[in-house]
mmCIF file of C-alpha atoms and ligand atoms in Angstrom:
data_model
loop_
_atom_site.group_PDB
_atom_site.id
_atom_site.type_symbol
_atom_site.label_atom_id
_atom_site.label_comp_id
_atom_site.label_asym_id
_atom_site.label_seq_id
_atom_site.Cartn_x
_atom_site.Cartn_y
_atom_site.Cartn_z
ATOM 1 C CA MET A 2 88.365 50.654 53.699
ATOM 2 C CA ALA A 3 87.076 53.251 56.195
ATOM 3 C CA GLY A 4 89.214 54.444 59.071
ATOM 4 C CA PRO A 5 92.753 53.458 59.874
ATOM 5 C CA VAL A 6 93.975 50.444 57.773
ATOM 6 C CA GLY A 7 94.645 47.166 59.596
ATOM 7 C CA VAL A 8 98.237 46.041 59.155
ATOM 8 C CA GLY A 9 99.944 42.832 59.926
ATOM 9 C CA ILE A 10 103.790 42.098 59.984
ATOM 10 C CA ILE A 11 105.308 38.844 58.934
ATOM 11 C CA GLY A 12 109.035 38.541 60.015
ATOM 12 C CA ALA A 13 110.032 39.816 63.407
ATOM 13 C CA GLY A 14 113.766 40.155 62.945
ATOM 14 C CA ASN A 15 116.295 42.924 62.826
ATOM 15 C CA ILE A 16 114.451 45.454 60.686
ATOM 16 C CA SER A 17 111.068 44.935 62.355
ATOM 17 C CA ASP A 18 111.886 47.313 65.158
ATOM 18 C CA GLN A 19 112.047 50.207 62.707
ATOM 19 C CA TYR A 20 108.829 49.324 61.051
ATOM 20 C CA LEU A 21 106.976 48.738 64.354
ATOM 21 C CA THR A 22 108.357 52.064 65.770
ATOM 22 C CA ASN A 23 106.979 54.025 62.835
ATOM 23 C CA LEU A 24 103.780 52.161 61.963
ATOM 24 C CA THR A 25 102.536 52.467 65.462
ATOM 25 C CA THR A 26 102.783 56.212 65.338
ATOM 26 C CA PHE A 27 100.887 56.780 62.043
ATOM 27 C CA PRO A 28 97.198 57.602 62.807
ATOM 28 C CA ASP A 29 96.174 56.130 59.418
ATOM 29 C CA VAL A 30 97.465 52.651 60.435
ATOM 30 C CA ARG A 31 96.576 50.118 63.110
ATOM 31 C CA VAL A 32 99.105 47.271 63.533
ATOM 32 C CA LEU A 33 97.083 44.362 64.668
ATOM 33 C CA ALA A 34 99.298 41.175 64.506
ATOM 34 C CA VAL A 35 102.897 40.132 64.198
ATOM 35 C CA GLY A 36 103.866 36.622 62.900
ATOM 36 C CA ASP A 37 107.013 34.728 62.377
ATOM 37 C CA VAL A 38 108.165 31.141 61.920
ATOM 38 C CA ILE A 39 109.830 31.670 65.260
ATOM 39 C CA GLU A 40 106.573 32.431 67.205
ATOM 40 C CA GLU A 41 108.411 33.671 70.319
ATOM 41 C CA ARG A 42 110.033 36.309 68.409
ATOM 42 C CA ALA A 43 106.710 37.607 66.982
ATOM 43 C CA ARG A 44 105.243 37.660 70.539
ATOM 44 C CA ALA A 45 108.153 39.500 71.953
ATOM 45 C CA GLN A 46 107.924 42.180 69.338
ATOM 46 C CA ALA A 47 104.105 42.377 69.776
ATOM 47 C CA GLU A 48 104.372 42.809 73.370
ATOM 48 C CA LYS A 49 107.191 45.453 73.061
ATOM 49 C CA TYR A 50 104.984 47.663 70.744
ATOM 50 C CA GLY A 51 101.581 47.048 72.177
ATOM 51 C CA VAL A 52 100.305 44.912 69.185
ATOM 52 C CA PRO A 53 97.214 42.869 70.191
ATOM 53 C CA ARG A 54 97.882 39.523 68.327
ATOM 54 C CA ALA A 55 101.002 37.481 67.567
ATOM 55 C CA GLY A 56 102.218 34.029 66.868
ATOM 56 C CA GLY A 57 102.756 32.050 63.509
ATOM 57 C CA VAL A 58 102.281 33.381 60.054
ATOM 58 C CA ASP A 59 98.608 32.230 60.093
ATOM 59 C CA VAL A 60 97.806 34.683 62.845
ATOM 60 C CA VAL A 61 98.376 37.456 60.461
ATOM 61 C CA LEU A 62 96.988 35.746 57.310
ATOM 62 C CA ASP A 63 93.775 34.642 58.900
ATOM 63 C CA ASP A 64 93.018 38.000 60.559
ATOM 64 C CA PRO A 65 89.898 39.584 58.757
ATOM 65 C CA GLU A 66 90.707 43.076 60.116
ATOM 66 C CA ILE A 67 94.052 43.146 58.319
ATOM 67 C CA ASP A 68 94.138 44.640 54.767
ATOM 68 C CA ILE A 69 97.845 45.056 54.290
ATOM 69 C CA VAL A 70 100.647 42.731 55.310
ATOM 70 C CA VAL A 71 104.262 43.825 55.605
ATOM 71 C CA ASN A 72 106.783 41.078 54.572
ATOM 72 C CA LEU A 73 109.960 41.432 56.568
ATOM 73 C CA THR A 74 111.377 37.950 55.914
ATOM 74 C CA ILE A 75 114.663 37.283 54.237
ATOM 75 C CA PRO A 76 115.077 37.680 50.478
ATOM 76 C CA ALA A 77 115.113 34.079 49.613
ATOM 77 C CA VAL A 78 111.499 33.496 50.815
ATOM 78 C CA HIS A 79 110.081 37.059 49.940
ATOM 79 C CA VAL A 80 108.046 35.787 47.040
ATOM 80 C CA GLU A 81 106.902 32.687 48.795
ATOM 81 C CA VAL A 82 105.573 34.768 51.785
ATOM 82 C CA SER A 83 104.160 37.635 49.434
ATOM 83 C CA GLU A 84 102.185 34.891 47.420
ATOM 84 C CA ALA A 85 100.727 33.505 50.636
ATOM 85 C CA ILE A 86 99.635 37.172 51.574
ATOM 86 C CA ILE A 87 98.027 37.635 48.147
ATOM 87 C CA ALA A 88 96.324 34.203 48.468
ATOM 88 C CA ALA A 89 94.916 35.311 51.737
ATOM 89 C CA GLY A 90 93.268 38.293 49.958
ATOM 90 C CA LYS A 91 95.518 41.011 51.425
ATOM 91 C CA HIS A 92 97.720 43.703 49.869
ATOM 92 C CA VAL A 93 101.643 43.295 50.316
ATOM 93 C CA TRP A 94 104.289 45.627 51.350
ATOM 94 C CA THR A 95 107.692 43.735 50.960
ATOM 95 C CA GLU A 96 111.144 44.493 51.975
ATOM 96 C CA LYS A 97 113.664 44.564 49.070
ATOM 97 C CA PRO A 98 114.324 43.056 46.732
ATOM 98 C CA ILE A 99 110.914 42.094 45.550
ATOM 99 C CA GLY A 100 112.327 38.553 44.959
ATOM 100 C CA VAL A 101 115.555 36.836 44.007
ATOM 101 C CA SER A 102 114.640 35.843 40.380
ATOM 102 C CA ARG A 103 112.724 37.711 37.567
ATOM 103 C CA GLU A 104 110.587 34.644 37.093
ATOM 104 C CA GLU A 105 109.160 34.376 40.681
ATOM 105 C CA SER A 106 108.801 38.132 40.931
ATOM 106 C CA ARG A 107 106.848 38.430 37.686
ATOM 107 C CA ARG A 108 104.535 35.449 38.884
ATOM 108 C CA LEU A 109 103.918 37.384 42.075
ATOM 109 C CA LEU A 110 102.870 40.489 40.258
ATOM 110 C CA GLU A 111 100.583 38.632 37.916
ATOM 111 C CA LYS A 112 98.918 36.789 40.913
ATOM 112 C CA ALA A 113 98.415 40.219 42.636
ATOM 113 C CA ASP A 114 96.979 41.749 39.446
ATOM 114 C CA ALA A 115 94.578 38.812 39.010
ATOM 115 C CA ALA A 116 93.401 39.107 42.563
ATOM 116 C CA GLY A 117 92.970 42.993 42.311
ATOM 117 C CA LEU A 118 95.517 43.431 45.083
ATOM 118 C CA ARG A 119 98.460 45.838 45.401
ATOM 119 C CA VAL A 120 102.227 44.978 45.828
ATOM 120 C CA GLY A 121 104.452 47.763 47.277
ATOM 121 C CA VAL A 122 108.271 47.295 47.424
ATOM 122 C CA ALA A 123 110.855 48.834 49.540
ATOM 123 C CA PRO A 124 113.091 50.834 49.743
ATOM 124 C CA ASP A 125 110.841 53.690 50.791
ATOM 125 C CA THR A 126 113.847 55.807 52.066
ATOM 126 C CA VAL A 127 113.595 57.298 48.557
ATOM 127 C CA LEU A 128 110.139 58.487 49.270
ATOM 128 C CA GLY A 129 111.366 60.464 52.149
ATOM 129 C CA PRO A 130 111.873 64.303 52.059
ATOM 130 C CA GLY A 131 115.571 63.952 50.965
ATOM 131 C CA VAL A 132 115.317 62.299 47.681
ATOM 132 C CA GLN A 133 111.786 63.676 46.863
ATOM 133 C CA THR A 134 112.876 67.355 47.449
ATOM 134 C CA ALA A 135 115.915 66.667 45.119
ATOM 135 C CA LYS A 136 113.681 65.136 42.599
ATOM 136 C CA ARG A 137 111.387 68.228 42.630
ATOM 137 C CA ALA A 138 114.391 70.593 42.410
ATOM 138 C CA ILE A 139 115.667 68.691 39.315
ATOM 139 C CA ALA A 140 112.265 68.585 37.756
ATOM 140 C CA ARG A 141 111.863 72.319 37.924
ATOM 141 C CA GLY A 142 115.246 72.857 36.267
ATOM 142 C CA ASP A 143 117.443 73.837 39.277
ATOM 143 C CA ILE A 144 120.448 72.011 37.602
ATOM 144 C CA GLY A 145 119.375 72.498 34.087
ATOM 145 C CA ARG A 146 118.989 69.277 31.957
ATOM 146 C CA PRO A 147 120.289 66.262 34.102
ATOM 147 C CA LEU A 148 123.295 64.673 32.151
ATOM 148 C CA PHE A 149 124.940 62.161 34.504
ATOM 149 C CA ALA A 150 125.137 60.826 38.002
ATOM 150 C CA GLN A 151 127.891 59.337 40.249
ATOM 151 C CA THR A 152 127.085 57.055 43.180
ATOM 152 C CA THR A 153 129.494 55.411 45.697
ATOM 153 C CA PHE A 154 129.011 52.774 48.267
ATOM 154 C CA GLN A 155 132.343 51.368 49.422
ATOM 155 C CA TRP A 156 133.676 50.019 52.754
ATOM 156 C CA SER A 157 135.362 47.022 54.158
ATOM 157 C CA GLY A 158 132.229 44.903 54.615
ATOM 158 C CA PRO A 159 129.772 43.710 57.179
ATOM 159 C CA GLU A 160 131.896 41.138 58.887
ATOM 160 C CA ILE A 161 133.222 43.744 61.128
ATOM 161 C CA PHE A 162 129.809 43.766 63.065
ATOM 162 C CA HIS A 163 127.859 40.734 61.859
ATOM 163 C CA PRO A 164 128.332 37.488 63.900
ATOM 164 C CA ASN A 165 127.364 35.200 60.880
ATOM 165 C CA PRO A 166 128.191 37.195 57.664
ATOM 166 C CA ALA A 167 128.677 34.348 55.276
ATOM 167 C CA PHE A 168 125.234 34.728 53.573
ATOM 168 C CA LEU A 169 126.149 38.390 52.784
ATOM 169 C CA TYR A 170 128.849 37.125 50.331
ATOM 170 C CA ALA A 171 126.783 34.341 48.940
ATOM 171 C CA LYS A 172 124.843 34.297 45.633
ATOM 172 C CA GLY A 173 121.779 36.666 45.943
ATOM 173 C CA ALA A 174 123.599 39.054 48.187
ATOM 174 C CA GLY A 175 126.835 41.123 47.995
ATOM 175 C CA PRO A 176 127.052 44.853 47.896
ATOM 176 C CA LEU A 177 125.099 45.023 44.736
ATOM 177 C CA LEU A 178 121.963 43.161 45.653
ATOM 178 C CA ASP A 179 121.985 44.277 49.227
ATOM 179 C CA MET A 180 122.658 47.885 48.783
ATOM 180 C CA GLY A 181 121.978 48.454 45.069
ATOM 181 C CA PRO A 182 118.200 48.836 45.546
ATOM 182 C CA TYR A 183 118.778 52.120 47.250
ATOM 183 C CA TYR A 184 121.028 53.788 44.786
ATOM 184 C CA VAL A 185 119.170 52.306 41.673
ATOM 185 C CA SER A 186 115.828 53.417 43.139
ATOM 186 C CA ALA A 187 116.957 56.962 43.691
ATOM 187 C CA LEU A 188 118.504 57.117 40.102
ATOM 188 C CA VAL A 189 115.234 55.730 38.623
ATOM 189 C CA HIS A 190 113.276 58.389 40.547
ATOM 190 C CA VAL A 191 115.392 61.180 38.922
ATOM 191 C CA PHE A 192 116.184 59.738 35.444
ATOM 192 C CA GLY A 193 113.268 57.313 34.870
ATOM 193 C CA PRO A 194 113.681 53.626 33.644
ATOM 194 C CA VAL A 195 117.167 52.138 32.932
ATOM 195 C CA ALA A 196 117.723 51.096 29.278
ATOM 196 C CA SER A 197 121.055 49.146 29.521
ATOM 197 C CA VAL A 198 124.046 48.427 31.868
ATOM 198 C CA ALA A 199 127.656 47.560 31.717
ATOM 199 C CA ALA A 200 129.788 46.291 34.589
ATOM 200 C CA LEU A 201 133.041 45.034 35.713
ATOM 201 C CA GLY A 202 133.386 42.881 38.919
ATOM 202 C CA LEU A 203 136.180 41.604 41.051
ATOM 203 C CA GLN A 204 136.823 39.797 44.256
ATOM 204 C CA GLY A 205 139.285 41.338 46.550
ATOM 205 C CA THR A 206 139.841 37.942 48.145
ATOM 206 C CA PRO A 207 138.367 34.507 47.424
ATOM 207 C CA THR A 208 137.605 34.043 51.119
ATOM 208 C CA ARG A 209 136.841 36.103 54.226
ATOM 209 C CA ARG A 210 136.930 35.595 57.958
ATOM 210 C CA VAL A 211 134.250 36.208 60.590
ATOM 211 C CA GLN A 212 135.582 38.960 62.901
ATOM 212 C CA VAL A 213 133.252 39.092 65.764
ATOM 213 C CA GLY A 214 131.133 36.670 67.878
ATOM 214 C CA GLU A 215 131.389 32.892 68.390
ATOM 215 C CA LEU A 216 132.472 32.252 64.889
ATOM 216 C CA ALA A 217 135.331 34.701 64.883
ATOM 217 C CA GLY A 218 138.352 33.472 62.869
ATOM 218 C CA GLN A 219 136.288 31.109 60.751
ATOM 219 C CA GLU A 220 136.942 31.407 57.033
ATOM 220 C CA PHE A 221 133.959 31.512 54.431
ATOM 221 C CA PRO A 222 133.980 31.624 50.652
ATOM 222 C CA VAL A 223 133.127 34.856 48.612
ATOM 223 C CA GLU A 224 130.673 33.725 45.968
ATOM 224 C CA ILE A 225 129.905 37.123 44.296
ATOM 225 C CA PRO A 226 131.894 40.120 43.086
ATOM 226 C CA SER A 227 132.819 42.127 46.210
ATOM 227 C CA THR A 228 133.505 45.112 44.060
ATOM 228 C CA LEU A 229 131.562 46.219 40.991
ATOM 229 C CA SER A 230 132.052 49.225 38.719
ATOM 230 C CA VAL A 231 128.764 49.914 36.933
ATOM 231 C CA LEU A 232 127.607 51.937 33.931
ATOM 232 C CA MET A 233 123.917 52.830 33.436
ATOM 233 C CA ASP A 234 122.205 54.356 30.506
ATOM 234 C CA PHE A 235 118.551 55.603 31.019
ATOM 235 C CA GLU A 236 115.798 55.373 28.476
ATOM 236 C CA GLY A 237 115.021 59.111 28.662
ATOM 237 C CA GLY A 238 118.591 60.222 28.451
ATOM 238 C CA GLY A 239 121.190 60.511 31.172
ATOM 239 C CA GLN A 240 123.895 58.207 32.351
ATOM 240 C CA ALA A 241 125.195 56.955 35.764
ATOM 241 C CA GLN A 242 128.437 55.471 37.043
ATOM 242 C CA SER A 243 128.415 53.533 40.456
ATOM 243 C CA VAL A 244 130.746 51.745 42.601
ATOM 244 C CA TYR A 245 129.520 49.090 44.953
ATOM 245 C CA SER A 246 132.462 47.548 47.071
ATOM 246 C CA THR A 247 133.089 45.724 50.325
ATOM 247 C CA ASP A 248 136.917 45.677 49.610
ATOM 248 C CA SER A 249 137.626 49.298 50.513
ATOM 249 C CA PRO A 250 139.303 50.341 53.926
ATOM 250 C CA VAL A 251 138.118 53.912 53.036
ATOM 251 C CA ILE A 252 134.558 54.344 53.803
ATOM 252 C CA ARG A 253 132.580 56.367 51.217
ATOM 253 C CA GLN A 254 128.929 55.646 51.188
ATOM 254 C CA GLY A 255 125.586 57.347 50.507
ATOM 255 C CA ILE A 256 127.120 59.414 47.799
ATOM 256 C CA VAL A 257 124.719 60.472 45.103
ATOM 257 C CA GLU A 258 125.773 63.396 42.880
ATOM 258 C CA ILE A 259 123.821 64.426 39.754
ATOM 259 C CA THR A 260 125.237 66.852 37.269
ATOM 260 C CA GLY A 261 123.090 68.800 34.838
ATOM 261 C CA THR A 262 123.855 71.517 32.427
ATOM 262 C CA GLU A 263 123.447 74.306 35.073
ATOM 263 C CA GLY A 264 124.858 72.586 38.161
ATOM 264 C CA THR A 265 125.501 69.581 40.302
ATOM 265 C CA ILE A 266 123.114 68.536 43.019
ATOM 266 C CA VAL A 267 124.297 66.406 45.977
ATOM 267 C CA ILE A 268 121.465 64.509 47.496
ATOM 268 C CA PRO A 269 121.335 62.608 50.827
ATOM 269 C CA ASP A 270 122.211 59.048 51.373
ATOM 270 C CA PRO A 271 119.382 57.066 49.542
ATOM 271 C CA ASN A 272 119.528 54.727 52.581
ATOM 272 C CA THR A 273 118.126 57.522 54.748
ATOM 273 C CA PHE A 274 114.930 59.412 54.550
ATOM 274 C CA GLY A 275 116.543 62.940 54.487
ATOM 275 C CA GLY A 276 119.613 65.061 54.946
ATOM 276 C CA ALA A 277 121.466 68.036 53.445
ATOM 277 C CA ILE A 278 120.915 68.857 49.846
ATOM 278 C CA THR A 279 123.247 71.216 47.961
ATOM 279 C CA ILE A 280 123.635 72.519 44.412
ATOM 280 C CA THR A 281 126.958 73.634 43.135
ATOM 281 C CA ARG A 282 126.946 76.136 40.242
ATOM 282 C CA PRO A 283 129.567 76.409 37.436
ATOM 283 C CA LEU A 284 132.258 78.969 37.967
ATOM 284 C CA ARG A 285 131.509 82.088 35.887
ATOM 285 C CA ARG A 286 135.040 83.377 35.582
ATOM 286 C CA LEU A 287 138.628 82.036 35.980
ATOM 287 C CA PHE A 288 140.167 82.653 39.417
ATOM 288 C CA ILE A 289 143.816 83.189 39.419
ATOM 289 C CA PRO A 290 145.935 82.242 42.445
ATOM 290 C CA PRO A 291 146.279 83.553 45.080
ATOM 291 C CA GLU A 292 142.772 84.666 44.602
ATOM 292 C CA PRO A 293 140.597 82.238 46.609
ATOM 293 C CA VAL A 294 138.354 79.969 44.382
ATOM 294 C CA GLU A 295 134.860 80.310 45.757
ATOM 295 C CA GLN A 296 132.489 77.918 44.127
ATOM 296 C CA GLU A 297 128.871 78.966 44.545
ATOM 297 C CA VAL A 298 127.129 76.319 46.676
ATOM 298 C CA VAL A 299 123.485 76.773 47.558
ATOM 299 C CA ASP A 300 121.499 74.702 50.160
ATOM 300 C CA VAL A 301 118.139 73.354 48.969
ATOM 301 C CA ALA A 302 115.595 73.424 51.798
ATOM 302 C CA GLN A 303 114.248 69.991 52.387
ATOM 303 C CA GLU A 304 110.480 70.028 52.031
ATOM 304 C CA GLY A 305 108.186 67.456 53.699
ATOM 305 C CA VAL A 306 107.855 65.629 57.084
ATOM 306 C CA LEU A 307 110.561 63.374 58.102
ATOM 307 C CA SER A 308 109.608 59.950 59.355
ATOM 308 C CA GLY A 309 111.096 56.482 58.589
ATOM 309 C CA ARG A 310 110.490 53.020 57.220
ATOM 310 C CA GLY A 311 106.823 52.388 56.779
ATOM 311 C CA VAL A 312 106.034 55.518 54.870
ATOM 312 C CA GLY A 313 105.835 53.642 51.609
ATOM 313 C CA LEU A 314 103.105 51.458 53.060
ATOM 314 C CA LEU A 315 101.264 54.474 54.284
ATOM 315 C CA ASP A 316 101.371 55.956 50.764
ATOM 316 C CA MET A 317 99.948 52.684 49.482
ATOM 317 C CA ALA A 318 97.259 52.604 52.069
ATOM 318 C CA ARG A 319 96.164 56.274 51.298
ATOM 319 C CA SER A 320 96.450 55.602 47.592
ATOM 320 C CA ILE A 321 94.172 52.461 47.748
ATOM 321 C CA ALA A 322 91.605 54.515 49.655
ATOM 322 C CA ALA A 323 91.793 57.348 47.140
ATOM 323 C CA GLY A 324 91.791 54.911 44.098
ATOM 324 C CA ARG A 325 95.143 56.207 42.686
ATOM 325 C CA PRO A 326 98.447 54.416 42.027
ATOM 326 C CA HIS A 327 100.896 54.222 44.949
ATOM 327 C CA VAL A 328 104.549 55.383 44.357
ATOM 328 C CA ALA A 329 106.655 52.304 45.368
ATOM 329 C CA THR A 330 104.814 49.982 42.989
ATOM 330 C CA GLY A 331 105.602 46.278 42.418
ATOM 331 C CA GLU A 332 106.509 47.229 38.770
ATOM 332 C CA PHE A 333 109.092 49.676 40.106
ATOM 333 C CA GLY A 334 110.569 47.088 42.529
ATOM 334 C CA PHE A 335 110.649 44.630 39.524
ATOM 335 C CA HIS A 336 112.403 47.089 37.271
ATOM 336 C CA VAL A 337 115.067 47.751 40.092
ATOM 337 C CA LEU A 338 115.556 43.856 40.472
ATOM 338 C CA ASP A 339 115.805 43.305 36.783
ATOM 339 C CA THR A 340 118.412 46.069 36.444
ATOM 340 C CA LEU A 341 120.481 44.573 39.347
ATOM 341 C CA LEU A 342 120.381 41.090 37.799
ATOM 342 C CA SER A 343 121.318 42.675 34.423
ATOM 343 C CA ILE A 344 124.411 44.331 36.186
ATOM 344 C CA GLU A 345 125.409 41.015 37.568
ATOM 345 C CA GLU A 346 125.034 39.347 34.063
ATOM 346 C CA ALA A 347 126.979 42.355 32.637
ATOM 347 C CA ALA A 348 129.813 41.766 35.037
ATOM 348 C CA GLU A 349 129.925 38.015 34.153
ATOM 349 C CA SER A 350 130.029 38.745 30.390
ATOM 350 C CA ARG A 351 132.057 41.906 30.546
ATOM 351 C CA SER A 352 129.482 43.666 28.226
ATOM 352 C CA PHE A 353 126.533 45.784 27.896
ATOM 353 C CA VAL A 354 123.131 44.180 28.757
ATOM 354 C CA THR A 355 119.808 45.586 27.816
ATOM 355 C CA VAL A 356 117.346 45.839 30.678
ATOM 356 C CA GLU A 357 114.157 44.209 29.419
ATOM 357 C CA SER A 358 111.634 45.724 31.782
ATOM 358 C CA THR A 359 110.490 49.255 31.649
ATOM 359 C CA LEU A 360 108.086 51.629 33.528
ATOM 360 C CA ASP A 361 105.204 53.657 32.190
ATOM 361 C CA GLN A 362 105.405 56.096 35.013
ATOM 362 C CA VAL A 363 107.394 56.878 38.231
ATOM 363 C CA GLY A 364 105.233 58.560 40.817
ATOM 364 C CA ALA A 365 106.290 61.225 43.468
ATOM 365 C CA ILE A 366 105.375 62.071 46.937
ATOM 366 C CA ASP A 367 103.597 65.423 47.483
ATOM 367 C CA ALA A 368 105.601 67.971 49.573
ATOM 368 C CA ALA A 369 102.455 68.254 51.799
ATOM 369 C CA PHE A 370 102.447 64.462 52.548
ATOM 370 C CA ASP A 371 102.308 64.191 56.314
ATOM 371 C CA PRO A 372 102.637 60.731 57.824
ATOM 372 C CA PHE A 373 101.341 61.935 61.200
ATOM 373 C CA GLU A 374 98.131 63.491 59.798
ATOM 374 C CA ARG A 375 94.845 61.486 60.125
ATOM 375 C CA THR A 376 93.360 61.136 56.646
ATOM 376 C CA LEU A 377 91.525 57.805 56.595
HETATM 377 N N1 NAD B 24 118.578 44.629 58.908
HETATM 378 C C1 NAD B 24 118.460 45.743 58.339
HETATM 379 O O1 NAD B 24 119.155 46.726 58.620
HETATM 380 C C2 NAD B 24 117.670 45.910 57.075
HETATM 381 C C3 NAD B 24 117.520 47.266 56.513
HETATM 382 C C4 NAD B 24 116.765 47.427 55.471
HETATM 383 C C5 NAD B 24 116.080 46.337 54.865
HETATM 384 N N2 NAD B 24 116.301 45.117 55.352
HETATM 385 C C6 NAD B 24 115.607 43.976 54.673
HETATM 386 O O2 NAD B 24 114.594 43.520 55.550
HETATM 387 C C7 NAD B 24 114.476 42.070 55.387
HETATM 388 C C8 NAD B 24 114.666 41.430 56.672
HETATM 389 O O3 NAD B 24 115.968 41.666 57.222
HETATM 390 P P1 NAD B 24 116.365 41.502 58.668
HETATM 391 O O4 NAD B 24 117.693 42.036 58.892
HETATM 392 O O5 NAD B 24 115.234 41.901 59.576
HETATM 393 O O6 NAD B 24 116.433 39.791 58.686
HETATM 394 P P2 NAD B 24 116.366 38.844 60.020
HETATM 395 O O7 NAD B 24 116.941 37.561 59.523
HETATM 396 O O8 NAD B 24 116.838 39.641 61.166
HETATM 397 O O9 NAD B 24 114.750 38.629 60.183
HETATM 398 C C9 NAD B 24 113.919 37.869 59.333
HETATM 399 C C10 NAD B 24 112.793 37.207 60.118
HETATM 400 O O10 NAD B 24 112.042 36.561 59.222
HETATM 401 C C11 NAD B 24 111.702 35.313 59.686
HETATM 402 N N3 NAD B 24 111.274 34.348 58.672
HETATM 403 C C12 NAD B 24 112.120 33.782 57.729
HETATM 404 N N4 NAD B 24 111.381 33.066 56.895
HETATM 405 C C13 NAD B 24 110.206 33.113 57.240
HETATM 406 C C14 NAD B 24 109.001 32.683 56.648
HETATM 407 N N5 NAD B 24 109.047 31.760 55.658
HETATM 408 N N6 NAD B 24 107.794 32.946 57.276
HETATM 409 C C15 NAD B 24 107.828 33.789 58.333
HETATM 410 N N7 NAD B 24 108.908 34.302 58.846
HETATM 411 C C16 NAD B 24 110.087 33.991 58.455
HETATM 412 C C17 NAD B 24 112.850 34.876 60.547
HETATM 413 O O11 NAD B 24 112.560 34.016 61.530
HETATM 414 C C18 NAD B 24 113.307 36.296 61.107
HETATM 415 O O12 NAD B 24 112.703 36.486 62.402
HETATM 416 C C19 NAD B 24 115.439 41.723 54.344
HETATM 417 O O13 NAD B 24 114.789 41.731 53.022
HETATM 418 C C20 NAD B 24 116.428 42.888 54.341
HETATM 419 O O14 NAD B 24 117.042 43.160 53.113
HETATM 420 C C21 NAD B 24 117.051 44.881 56.578
#
């Protein structure tokens, strides 16, 4: 590859606006085509963002100037679409999760390997300045030796805004598979691969009702645990406890707190690219009332250039050109999926489940990484 990399997009739905907004501003990328089974959707998005070609999926797959294809379809067809991209001789960046089963996801990675092509997997939020700055702080010992993490994602559920929310409570979705990729990816960046998990799950109610739009009032079944309490044990030491719930009127989400021997670091919501990072140090002496308790809380300056969805693809494009591994690898995405499926199995069996996959390495984004710089 010489010069900006040619990129195509398959799937012109909800999230495609964020990708198109960002990818069309990165000088190392040229977005050349948008495709969708609903061709008018692809044409409308191409027109909105000044992309030259649009239509069905083949408009993207047959384009000789496209080297990387972004898969923004729904999870149930992620692997089918990614395999078609590999068969067309192009690298894949896919939205999360990599697939819905271990078998199909493993098969995709094997096909990509055999073809000498790369797979990159969202979320790339965790490659943003927020999680990556915290990761550097932890690596240089700012909280001592990391011991344990707590993460929280709880609210009352997406039917308050979504006009057709039943699929979000069906098998393959729920708070764990939809939101878990953000939290598990952030934890794997800090602690490394997961060794085993335990979980308990419950259903707040066996059915729910659509709250907005034309279907408002319609009842639909809840097929998955809508609340999960999860324990995770990491191969290299460290533990985490997480809550994923759509049964809670109190909204607490985006919470990731990591405690080490010397302090607790609070990192930004892993579904965002950046935000405030603080470290709370242990109290050094006992405060006796009415003396005010002043815990030492220090801000950690966020390093790096803030952008948005698409930055993982950009890292992959630059890594291909440089002949080095990219950060959000297919193996990483597979390990996250394997962990999430293991959590589901643990909740069903009410026991610990060993996570079979592992990772040889977890990459990092350099603080000097600038999406808006021309490097190719
Ligand atoms: N919406 C969000 O806020 C959001 C945020 C982060 C990640 N994601 C992820 O992005 C992906 C897409 O989500 P979305 O909300 O944009 O969904 P969506 O339903 O709005 O869009 C999906 C698009 O893919 C198209 N499509 C479906 N099957 C196809 C196929 N076989 N070939 C070609 N096109 C096909 C659909 O016609 C549709 O236009 C999901 O994996 C989701 O987890 C979404």
